[in-house]
JSON list of C-alpha atoms in Angstrom, two decimals:
[
{"chain": "O", "resi": 1, "resn": "UNK", "atom": "CA", "xyz": [-0.05, 0.13, 0.02]},
{"chain": "O", "resi": 2, "resn": "UNK", "atom": "CA", "xyz": [1.41, 3.41, -0.78]},
{"chain": "O", "resi": 3, "resn": "UNK", "atom": "CA", "xyz": [1.59, 5.95, 2.08]},
{"chain": "O", "resi": 4, "resn": "UNK", "atom": "CA", "xyz": [0.57, 8.98, 1.89]},
{"chain": "O", "resi": 5, "resn": "UNK", "atom": "CA", "xyz": [1.82, 12.62, 3.02]},
{"chain": "O", "resi": 6, "resn": "UNK", "atom": "CA", "xyz": [2.04, 12.66, 6.91]},
{"chain": "O", "resi": 7, "resn": "UNK", "atom": "CA", "xyz": [2.53, 8.65, 6.93]},
{"chain": "O", "resi": 8, "resn": "UNK", "atom": "CA", "xyz": [5.33, 7.62, 9.19]},
{"chain": "O", "resi": 9, "resn": "UNK", "atom": "CA", "xyz": [7.54, 5.50, 6.74]},
{"chain": "O", "resi": 10, "resn": "UNK", "atom": "CA", "xyz": [10.82, 3.72, 6.66]},
{"chain": "O", "resi": 11, "resn": "UNK", "atom": "CA", "xyz": [12.83, 3.74, 3.52]},
{"chain": "O", "resi": 12, "resn": "UNK", "atom": "CA", "xyz": [15.93, 1.94, 2.76]},
{"chain": "O", "resi": 13, "resn": "UNK", "atom": "CA", "xyz": [17.89, 3.55, -0.14]},
{"chain": "O", "resi": 14, "resn": "UNK", "atom": "CA", "xyz": [21.30, 3.28, -1.68]},
{"chain": "O", "resi": 15, "resn": "UNK", "atom": "CA", "xyz": [23.97, 5.58, -0.36]},
{"chain": "O", "resi": 16, "resn": "UNK", "atom": "CA", "xyz": [25.29, 7.87, -3.03]},
{"chain": "O", "resi": 17, "resn": "UNK", "atom": "CA", "xyz": [25.25, 11.63, -4.05]},
{"chain": "O", "resi": 18, "resn": "UNK", "atom": "CA", "xyz": [22.05, 12.88, -4.03]},
{"chain": "O", "resi": 19, "resn": "UNK", "atom": "CA", "xyz": [21.18, 11.29, -0.90]},
{"chain": "O", "resi": 20, "resn": "UNK", "atom": "CA", "xyz": [21.28, 11.78, 2.97]},
{"chain": "O", "resi": 21, "resn": "UNK", "atom": "CA", "xyz": [24.37, 9.80, 4.49]},
{"chain": "O", "resi": 22, "resn": "UNK", "atom": "CA", "xyz": [24.37, 6.74, 6.53]},
{"chain": "O", "resi": 23, "resn": "UNK", "atom": "CA", "xyz": [23.42, 7.48, 10.29]},
{"chain": "O", "resi": 24, "resn": "UNK", "atom": "CA", "xyz": [25.95, 4.59, 11.62]},
{"chain": "O", "resi": 25, "resn": "UNK", "atom": "CA", "xyz": [29.30, 5.43, 12.06]},
{"chain": "O", "resi": 26, "resn": "UNK", "atom": "CA", "xyz": [31.73, 4.86, 9.04]},
{"chain": "O", "resi": 27, "resn": "UNK", "atom": "CA", "xyz": [34.13, 2.96, 8.34]},
{"chain": "O", "resi": 28, "resn": "UNK", "atom": "CA", "xyz": [32.66, 0.34, 10.24]},
{"chain": "O", "resi": 29, "resn": "UNK", "atom": "CA", "xyz": [36.04, -1.64, 11.25]},
{"chain": "O", "resi": 30, "resn": "UNK", "atom": "CA", "xyz": [33.75, -4.44, 11.24]},
{"chain": "O", "resi": 31, "resn": "UNK", "atom": "CA", "xyz": [32.96, -4.59, 7.89]},
{"chain": "O", "resi": 32, "resn": "UNK", "atom": "CA", "xyz": [35.15, -5.84, 4.70]},
{"chain": "O", "resi": 33, "resn": "UNK", "atom": "CA", "xyz": [33.70, -2.86, 2.69]},
{"chain": "O", "resi": 34, "resn": "UNK", "atom": "CA", "xyz": [31.49, 0.49, 3.19]},
{"chain": "O", "resi": 35, "resn": "UNK", "atom": "CA", "xyz": [27.47, -0.28, 3.54]},
{"chain": "O", "resi": 36, "resn": "UNK", "atom": "CA", "xyz": [25.97, 0.32, 0.26]},
{"chain": "O", "resi": 37, "resn": "UNK", "atom": "CA", "xyz": [22.16, 1.11, 1.77]},
{"chain": "O", "resi": 38, "resn": "UNK", "atom": "CA", "xyz": [20.80, 2.41, 4.70]},
{"chain": "O", "resi": 39, "resn": "UNK", "atom": "CA", "xyz": [17.19, 3.31, 6.19]},
{"chain": "O", "resi": 40, "resn": "UNK", "atom": "CA", "xyz": [15.46, 6.24, 7.20]},
{"chain": "O", "resi": 41, "resn": "UNK", "atom": "CA", "xyz": [12.50, 6.62, 9.36]},
{"chain": "O", "resi": 42, "resn": "UNK", "atom": "CA", "xyz": [10.63, 9.82, 9.23]},
{"chain": "O", "resi": 43, "resn": "UNK", "atom": "CA", "xyz": [7.28, 11.41, 8.40]},
{"chain": "O", "resi": 44, "resn": "UNK", "atom": "CA", "xyz": [6.38, 11.75, 4.58]},
{"chain": "O", "resi": 45, "resn": "UNK", "atom": "CA", "xyz": [6.05, 15.30, 3.73]},
{"chain": "O", "resi": 46, "resn": "UNK", "atom": "CA", "xyz": [5.54, 15.48, 0.12]},
{"chain": "O", "resi": 47, "resn": "UNK", "atom": "CA", "xyz": [6.62, 13.75, -3.24]},
{"chain": "O", "resi": 48, "resn": "UNK", "atom": "CA", "xyz": [7.62, 14.13, -6.58]},
{"chain": "O", "resi": 49, "resn": "UNK", "atom": "CA", "xyz": [8.22, 12.12, -9.81]},
{"chain": "O", "resi": 50, "resn": "UNK", "atom": "CA", "xyz": [11.94, 12.27, -8.63]},
{"chain": "O", "resi": 51, "resn": "UNK", "atom": "CA", "xyz": [11.82, 12.29, -5.06]},
{"chain": "O", "resi": 52, "resn": "UNK", "atom": "CA", "xyz": [10.50, 11.72, -1.70]},
{"chain": "O", "resi": 53, "resn": "UNK", "atom": "CA", "xyz": [10.97, 14.30, 1.03]},
{"chain": "O", "resi": 54, "resn": "UNK", "atom": "CA", "xyz": [10.91, 12.55, 4.79]},
{"chain": "O", "resi": 55, "resn": "UNK", "atom": "CA", "xyz": [11.07, 14.81, 8.00]},
{"chain": "O", "resi": 56, "resn": "UNK", "atom": "CA", "xyz": [13.30, 13.24, 10.67]},
{"chain": "O", "resi": 57, "resn": "UNK", "atom": "CA", "xyz": [14.17, 14.81, 13.34]},
{"chain": "O", "resi": 58, "resn": "UNK", "atom": "CA", "xyz": [13.00, 17.87, 12.51]},
{"chain": "O", "resi": 59, "resn": "UNK", "atom": "CA", "xyz": [14.83, 17.92, 9.39]},
{"chain": "O", "resi": 60, "resn": "UNK", "atom": "CA", "xyz": [13.96, 17.13, 6.05]},
{"chain": "O", "resi": 61, "resn": "UNK", "atom": "CA", "xyz": [15.60, 14.85, 4.19]},
{"chain": "O", "resi": 62, "resn": "UNK", "atom": "CA", "xyz": [15.50, 14.32, 0.42]},
{"chain": "O", "resi": 63, "resn": "UNK", "atom": "CA", "xyz": [15.38, 10.72, -1.25]},
{"chain": "O", "resi": 64, "resn": "UNK", "atom": "CA", "xyz": [15.87, 10.46, -4.97]},
{"chain": "O", "resi": 65, "resn": "UNK", "atom": "CA", "xyz": [13.31, 7.63, -6.27]},
{"chain": "O", "resi": 66, "resn": "UNK", "atom": "CA", "xyz": [16.17, 6.01, -8.02]},
{"chain": "O", "resi": 67, "resn": "UNK", "atom": "CA", "xyz": [18.40, 5.21, -4.90]},
{"chain": "O", "resi": 68, "resn": "UNK", "atom": "CA", "xyz": [15.02, 4.04, -3.32]},
{"chain": "O", "resi": 69, "resn": "UNK", "atom": "CA", "xyz": [14.82, 0.26, -2.92]},
{"chain": "O", "resi": 70, "resn": "UNK", "atom": "CA", "xyz": [11.73, -0.09, -0.73]},
{"chain": "O", "resi": 71, "resn": "UNK", "atom": "CA", "xyz": [9.10, 1.61, 1.25]},
{"chain": "O", "resi": 72, "resn": "UNK", "atom": "CA", "xyz": [7.61, 0.56, 4.30]},
{"chain": "O", "resi": 73, "resn": "UNK", "atom": "CA", "xyz": [4.73, 2.41, 5.86]},
{"chain": "O", "resi": 74, "resn": "UNK", "atom": "CA", "xyz": [4.42, 2.51, 9.56]},
{"chain": "O", "resi": 75, "resn": "UNK", "atom": "CA", "xyz": [1.70, 3.36, 12.12]},
{"chain": "O", "resi": 76, "resn": "UNK", "atom": "CA", "xyz": [1.38, 6.56, 13.62]},
{"chain": "O", "resi": 77, "resn": "UNK", "atom": "CA", "xyz": [2.89, 5.38, 16.64]},
{"chain": "O", "resi": 78, "resn": "UNK", "atom": "CA", "xyz": [4.01, 2.34, 18.20]},
{"chain": "O", "resi": 79, "resn": "UNK", "atom": "CA", "xyz": [1.41, -0.05, 18.64]},
{"chain": "O", "resi": 80, "resn": "UNK", "atom": "CA", "xyz": [1.73, -3.66, 20.21]},
{"chain": "O", "resi": 81, "resn": "UNK", "atom": "CA", "xyz": [-0.12, -6.82, 19.08]},
{"chain": "O", "resi": 82, "resn": "UNK", "atom": "CA", "xyz": [-2.43, -6.79, 21.82]},
{"chain": "O", "resi": 83, "resn": "UNK", "atom": "CA", "xyz": [-3.74, -2.97, 20.66]},
{"chain": "O", "resi": 84, "resn": "UNK", "atom": "CA", "xyz": [-4.04, -4.54, 17.14]},
{"chain": "O", "resi": 85, "resn": "UNK", "atom": "CA", "xyz": [-6.42, -7.44, 18.81]},
{"chain": "O", "resi": 86, "resn": "UNK", "atom": "CA", "xyz": [-8.00, -4.73, 21.12]},
{"chain": "O", "resi": 87, "resn": "UNK", "atom": "CA", "xyz": [-9.12, -2.55, 17.71]},
{"chain": "O", "resi": 88, "resn": "UNK", "atom": "CA", "xyz": [-10.09, -5.59, 15.56]},
{"chain": "O", "resi": 89, "resn": "UNK", "atom": "CA", "xyz": [-12.15, -6.94, 18.60]},
{"chain": "O", "resi": 90, "resn": "UNK", "atom": "CA", "xyz": [-14.19, -3.61, 18.41]},
{"chain": "O", "resi": 91, "resn": "UNK", "atom": "CA", "xyz": [-14.41, -3.59, 14.90]},
{"chain": "O", "resi": 92, "resn": "UNK", "atom": "CA", "xyz": [-15.57, -6.72, 14.61]},
{"chain": "O", "resi": 93, "resn": "UNK", "atom": "CA", "xyz": [-18.19, -6.79, 17.64]},
{"chain": "O", "resi": 94, "resn": "UNK", "atom": "CA", "xyz": [-19.90, -3.88, 15.69]},
{"chain": "O", "resi": 95, "resn": "UNK", "atom": "CA", "xyz": [-20.25, -5.54, 12.73]},
{"chain": "O", "resi": 96, "resn": "UNK", "atom": "CA", "xyz": [-23.99, -7.11, 12.11]},
{"chain": "O", "resi": 97, "resn": "UNK", "atom": "CA", "xyz": [-23.60, -11.05, 12.98]},
{"chain": "O", "resi": 98, "resn": "UNK", "atom": "CA", "xyz": [-27.06, -13.28, 13.20]},
{"chain": "O", "resi": 99, "resn": "UNK", "atom": "CA", "xyz": [-24.31, -15.66, 14.78]},
{"chain": "O", "resi": 100, "resn": "UNK", "atom": "CA", "xyz": [-21.12, -15.40, 16.35]},
{"chain": "O", "resi": 101, "resn": "UNK", "atom": "CA", "xyz": [-18.71, -18.20, 17.71]},
{"chain": "O", "resi": 102, "resn": "UNK", "atom": "CA", "xyz": [-14.89, -18.24, 18.84]},
{"chain": "O", "resi": 103, "resn": "UNK", "atom": "CA", "xyz": [-12.93, -21.37, 18.59]},
{"chain": "O", "resi": 104, "resn": "UNK", "atom": "CA", "xyz": [-8.65, -21.60, 18.69]},
{"chain": "O", "resi": 105, "resn": "UNK", "atom": "CA", "xyz": [-8.47, -17.89, 18.84]},
{"chain": "O", "resi": 106, "resn": "UNK", "atom": "CA", "xyz": [-10.79, -17.43, 15.94]},
{"chain": "O", "resi": 107, "resn": "UNK", "atom": "CA", "xyz": [-13.94, -15.10, 15.87]},
{"chain": "O", "resi": 108, "resn": "UNK", "atom": "CA", "xyz": [-16.15, -16.04, 13.59]},
{"chain": "O", "resi": 109, "resn": "UNK", "atom": "CA", "xyz": [-19.26, -14.19, 12.63]},
{"chain": "O", "resi": 110, "resn": "UNK", "atom": "CA", "xyz": [-22.05, -15.02, 9.89]},
{"chain": "O", "resi": 111, "resn": "UNK", "atom": "CA", "xyz": [-25.11, -12.96, 8.48]},
{"chain": "O", "resi": 112, "resn": "UNK", "atom": "CA", "xyz": [-25.85, -14.05, 5.38]},
{"chain": "O", "resi": 113, "resn": "UNK", "atom": "CA", "xyz": [-28.11, -11.23, 4.47]},
{"chain": "O", "resi": 114, "resn": "UNK", "atom": "CA", "xyz": [-25.48, -8.66, 4.98]},
{"chain": "O", "resi": 115, "resn": "UNK", "atom": "CA", "xyz": [-22.69, -6.91, 2.71]},
{"chain": "O", "resi": 116, "resn": "UNK", "atom": "CA", "xyz": [-21.07, -5.59, 5.60]},
{"chain": "O", "resi": 117, "resn": "UNK", "atom": "CA", "xyz": [-17.25, -6.29, 5.30]},
{"chain": "O", "resi": 118, "resn": "UNK", "atom": "CA", "xyz": [-16.87, -8.03, 8.77]},
{"chain": "O", "resi": 119, "resn": "UNK", "atom": "CA", "xyz": [-20.39, -9.68, 8.61]},
{"chain": "O", "resi": 120, "resn": "UNK", "atom": "CA", "xyz": [-19.27, -12.85, 6.94]},
{"chain": "O", "resi": 121, "resn": "UNK", "atom": "CA", "xyz": [-15.41, -13.20, 7.94]},
{"chain": "O", "resi": 122, "resn": "UNK", "atom": "CA", "xyz": [-13.26, -15.03, 10.52]},
{"chain": "O", "resi": 123, "resn": "UNK", "atom": "CA", "xyz": [-10.71, -13.01, 12.18]},
{"chain": "O", "resi": 124, "resn": "UNK", "atom": "CA", "xyz": [-7.94, -14.23, 14.52]},
{"chain": "O", "resi": 125, "resn": "UNK", "atom": "CA", "xyz": [-8.57, -12.19, 17.46]},
{"chain": "O", "resi": 126, "resn": "UNK", "atom": "CA", "xyz": [-7.34, -14.41, 19.98]},
{"chain": "O", "resi": 127, "resn": "UNK", "atom": "CA", "xyz": [-3.25, -15.16, 21.00]},
{"chain": "O", "resi": 128, "resn": "UNK", "atom": "CA", "xyz": [-3.83, -18.82, 20.26]},
{"chain": "O", "resi": 129, "resn": "UNK", "atom": "CA", "xyz": [-4.98, -18.57, 16.42]},
{"chain": "O", "resi": 130, "resn": "UNK", "atom": "CA", "xyz": [-3.25, -20.02, 14.07]},
{"chain": "O", "resi": 131, "resn": "UNK", "atom": "CA", "xyz": [-3.09, -20.59, 10.30]},
{"chain": "O", "resi": 132, "resn": "UNK", "atom": "CA", "xyz": [-3.18, -23.97, 10.62]},
{"chain": "O", "resi": 133, "resn": "UNK", "atom": "CA", "xyz": [-6.70, -24.14, 12.09]},
{"chain": "O", "resi": 134, "resn": "UNK", "atom": "CA", "xyz": [-8.25, -22.30, 8.69]},
{"chain": "O", "resi": 135, "resn": "UNK", "atom": "CA", "xyz": [-9.60, -25.32, 7.74]},
{"chain": "O", "resi": 136, "resn": "UNK", "atom": "CA", "xyz": [-11.68, -25.49, 10.70]},
{"chain": "O", "resi": 137, "resn": "UNK", "atom": "CA", "xyz": [-12.93, -21.91, 10.03]},
{"chain": "O", "resi": 138, "resn": "UNK", "atom": "CA", "xyz": [-13.63, -22.67, 6.20]},
{"chain": "O", "resi": 139, "resn": "UNK", "atom": "CA", "xyz": [-16.13, -25.92, 7.36]},
{"chain": "O", "resi": 140, "resn": "UNK", "atom": "CA", "xyz": [-17.69, -23.69, 9.80]},
{"chain": "O", "resi": 141, "resn": "UNK", "atom": "CA", "xyz": [-19.24, -21.62, 7.02]},
{"chain": "O", "resi": 142, "resn": "UNK", "atom": "CA", "xyz": [-19.56, -24.48, 4.56]},
{"chain": "O", "resi": 143, "resn": "UNK", "atom": "CA", "xyz": [-21.99, -25.98, 7.48]},
{"chain": "O", "resi": 144, "resn": "UNK", "atom": "CA", "xyz": [-23.86, -22.42, 6.76]},
{"chain": "O", "resi": 145, "resn": "UNK", "atom": "CA", "xyz": [-23.59, -22.47, 3.03]},
{"chain": "O", "resi": 146, "resn": "UNK", "atom": "CA", "xyz": [-21.44, -19.42, 2.98]},
{"chain": "O", "resi": 147, "resn": "UNK", "atom": "CA", "xyz": [-18.04, -18.52, 1.43]},
{"chain": "O", "resi": 148, "resn": "UNK", "atom": "CA", "xyz": [-15.46, -18.31, 3.82]},
{"chain": "O", "resi": 149, "resn": "UNK", "atom": "CA", "xyz": [-13.60, -15.09, 4.15]},
{"chain": "O", "resi": 150, "resn": "UNK", "atom": "CA", "xyz": [-10.81, -14.18, 6.60]},
{"chain": "O", "resi": 151, "resn": "UNK", "atom": "CA", "xyz": [-9.37, -11.20, 7.86]},
{"chain": "O", "resi": 152, "resn": "UNK", "atom": "CA", "xyz": [-6.02, -11.19, 8.55]},
{"chain": "O", "resi": 153, "resn": "UNK", "atom": "CA", "xyz": [-4.52, -7.87, 10.83]},
{"chain": "O", "resi": 154, "resn": "UNK", "atom": "CA", "xyz": [-0.87, -7.36, 9.88]},
{"chain": "O", "resi": 155, "resn": "UNK", "atom": "CA", "xyz": [1.84, -9.18, 12.29]},
{"chain": "O", "resi": 156, "resn": "UNK", "atom": "CA", "xyz": [-0.94, -11.28, 13.85]},
{"chain": "O", "resi": 157, "resn": "UNK", "atom": "CA", "xyz": [-0.83, -13.99, 11.09]},
{"chain": "O", "resi": 158, "resn": "UNK", "atom": "CA", "xyz": [1.00, -14.53, 8.01]},
{"chain": "O", "resi": 159, "resn": "UNK", "atom": "CA", "xyz": [-1.07, -14.26, 4.73]},
{"chain": "O", "resi": 160, "resn": "UNK", "atom": "CA", "xyz": [1.05, -16.69, 2.95]},
{"chain": "O", "resi": 161, "resn": "UNK", "atom": "CA", "xyz": [0.11, -19.49, 5.25]},
{"chain": "O", "resi": 162, "resn": "UNK", "atom": "CA", "xyz": [-3.60, -19.26, 4.66]},
{"chain": "O", "resi": 163, "resn": "UNK", "atom": "CA", "xyz": [-3.69, -18.44, 0.90]},
{"chain": "O", "resi": 164, "resn": "UNK", "atom": "CA", "xyz": [-1.60, -18.55, -2.12]},
{"chain": "O", "resi": 165, "resn": "UNK", "atom": "CA", "xyz": [-2.61, -15.21, -3.36]},
{"chain": "O", "resi": 166, "resn": "UNK", "atom": "CA", "xyz": [-2.75, -12.01, -1.62]},
{"chain": "O", "resi": 167, "resn": "UNK", "atom": "CA", "xyz": [-5.55, -10.41, -0.62]},
{"chain": "O", "resi": 168, "resn": "UNK", "atom": "CA", "xyz": [-7.83, -7.05, -0.54]},
{"chain": "O", "resi": 169, "resn": "UNK", "atom": "CA", "xyz": [-5.94, -4.60, 1.53]},
{"chain": "O", "resi": 170, "resn": "UNK", "atom": "CA", "xyz": [-7.39, -2.01, 4.15]},
{"chain": "O", "resi": 171, "resn": "UNK", "atom": "CA", "xyz": [-6.20, 0.45, 6.50]},
{"chain": "O", "resi": 172, "resn": "UNK", "atom": "CA", "xyz": [-7.37, 0.58, 10.14]},
{"chain": "O", "resi": 173, "resn": "UNK", "atom": "CA", "xyz": [-7.15, 4.45, 11.09]},
{"chain": "O", "resi": 174, "resn": "UNK", "atom": "CA", "xyz": [-7.47, 5.54, 14.75]},
{"chain": "O", "resi": 175, "resn": "UNK", "atom": "CA", "xyz": [-7.95, 9.17, 16.16]},
{"chain": "O", "resi": 176, "resn": "UNK", "atom": "CA", "xyz": [-6.80, 10.77, 19.29]},
{"chain": "O", "resi": 177, "resn": "UNK", "atom": "CA", "xyz": [-9.89, 9.39, 21.33]},
{"chain": "O", "resi": 178, "resn": "UNK", "atom": "CA", "xyz": [-9.53, 5.98, 19.87]},
{"chain": "O", "resi": 179, "resn": "UNK", "atom": "CA", "xyz": [-12.28, 5.80, 17.24]},
{"chain": "O", "resi": 180, "resn": "UNK", "atom": "CA", "xyz": [-11.34, 3.66, 14.48]},
{"chain": "O", "resi": 181, "resn": "UNK", "atom": "CA", "xyz": [-12.37, 3.33, 10.46]},
{"chain": "O", "resi": 182, "resn": "UNK", "atom": "CA", "xyz": [-11.22, 0.86, 8.09]},
{"chain": "O", "resi": 183, "resn": "UNK", "atom": "CA", "xyz": [-10.63, 2.08, 4.80]},
{"chain": "O", "resi": 184, "resn": "UNK", "atom": "CA", "xyz": [-9.95, 0.14, 1.63]},
{"chain": "O", "resi": 185, "resn": "UNK", "atom": "CA", "xyz": [-6.41, 0.50, 0.63]},
{"chain": "O", "resi": 186, "resn": "UNK", "atom": "CA", "xyz": [-6.86, 1.63, -3.15]},
{"chain": "O", "resi": 187, "resn": "UNK", "atom": "CA", "xyz": [-9.28, 4.56, -2.16]},
{"chain": "O", "resi": 188, "resn": "UNK", "atom": "CA", "xyz": [-6.93, 7.15, -1.79]},
{"chain": "O", "resi": 189, "resn": "UNK", "atom": "CA", "xyz": [-9.41, 10.07, -1.68]},
{"chain": "O", "resi": 190, "resn": "UNK", "atom": "CA", "xyz": [-11.27, 8.15, 1.41]},
{"chain": "O", "resi": 191, "resn": "UNK", "atom": "CA", "xyz": [-7.66, 7.53, 3.06]},
{"chain": "O", "resi": 192, "resn": "UNK", "atom": "CA", "xyz": [-6.62, 11.27, 2.67]},
{"chain": "O", "resi": 193, "resn": "UNK", "atom": "CA", "xyz": [-10.24, 12.22, 3.81]},
{"chain": "O", "resi": 194, "resn": "UNK", "atom": "CA", "xyz": [-9.91, 10.50, 7.23]},
{"chain": "O", "resi": 195, "resn": "UNK", "atom": "CA", "xyz": [-6.05, 11.39, 7.59]},
{"chain": "O", "resi": 196, "resn": "UNK", "atom": "CA", "xyz": [-7.44, 14.98, 7.26]},
{"chain": "O", "resi": 197, "resn": "UNK", "atom": "CA", "xyz": [-10.05, 14.91, 10.15]},
{"chain": "O", "resi": 198, "resn": "UNK", "atom": "CA", "xyz": [-7.23, 13.77, 12.53]},
{"chain": "O", "resi": 199, "resn": "UNK", "atom": "CA", "xyz": [-7.11, 10.02, 11.85]},
{"chain": "O", "resi": 200, "resn": "UNK", "atom": "CA", "xyz": [-3.93, 8.04, 11.56]},
{"chain": "O", "resi": 201, "resn": "UNK", "atom": "CA", "xyz": [-2.49, 4.76, 10.83]},
{"chain": "O", "resi": 202, "resn": "UNK", "atom": "CA", "xyz": [-3.07, 2.24, 13.33]},
{"chain": "O", "resi": 203, "resn": "UNK", "atom": "CA", "xyz": [-2.42, -1.11, 11.29]},
{"chain": "O", "resi": 204, "resn": "UNK", "atom": "CA", "xyz": [-3.74, -2.62, 8.20]},
{"chain": "O", "resi": 205, "resn": "UNK", "atom": "CA", "xyz": [-5.24, -5.98, 7.55]},
{"chain": "O", "resi": 206, "resn": "UNK", "atom": "CA", "xyz": [-5.76, -8.29, 4.18]},
{"chain": "O", "resi": 207, "resn": "UNK", "atom": "CA", "xyz": [-9.13, -9.77, 3.36]},
{"chain": "O", "resi": 208, "resn": "UNK", "atom": "CA", "xyz": [-8.33, -13.56, 1.88]},
{"chain": "O", "resi": 209, "resn": "UNK", "atom": "CA", "xyz": [-11.23, -15.55, 0.30]},
{"chain": "O", "resi": 210, "resn": "UNK", "atom": "CA", "xyz": [-10.61, -19.13, 0.89]}
]
């Protein structure tokens, strides 16, 4: 998912002319040769066709796109896995459900008449949830004549262990009071709108169809 202005990110880049220097002491005597890559963590201020402008410790650094090897979007603040589970539980329990059950760390919901994202989805809310138990999740939905859908929050489980293909990405944004909303990752206008209203990234999740 591509970051937006105001997001906290970590950028890996090749050291060289036009970009910031390495934050590590150089030369490093423990290395046979000087490092060729470094990382920069900060707030994305702006972006152009040629570079990203990232604020780190009050200084705006220019990172040429040609030097960037990867960009990873981070939560607005450091977020523990337990906090991800707490927010996911609030979102899940707020969704309509004619039937809801919990087993093996999974919370499964069913509401055949609803089109809400979580109305007919399983979420690994318990610490004991494992990807290996997804077969039991699938059978729970099959017995009800429903297709199995799984919400996989980042860091809680590996999506590759559940389905062979990536799912649909979503952001979970929270405000200073802790209110949470979920926004499709491909809807840049909605993502910008919620940020403008004071919401920041808490975590992301993927929806996988089994």
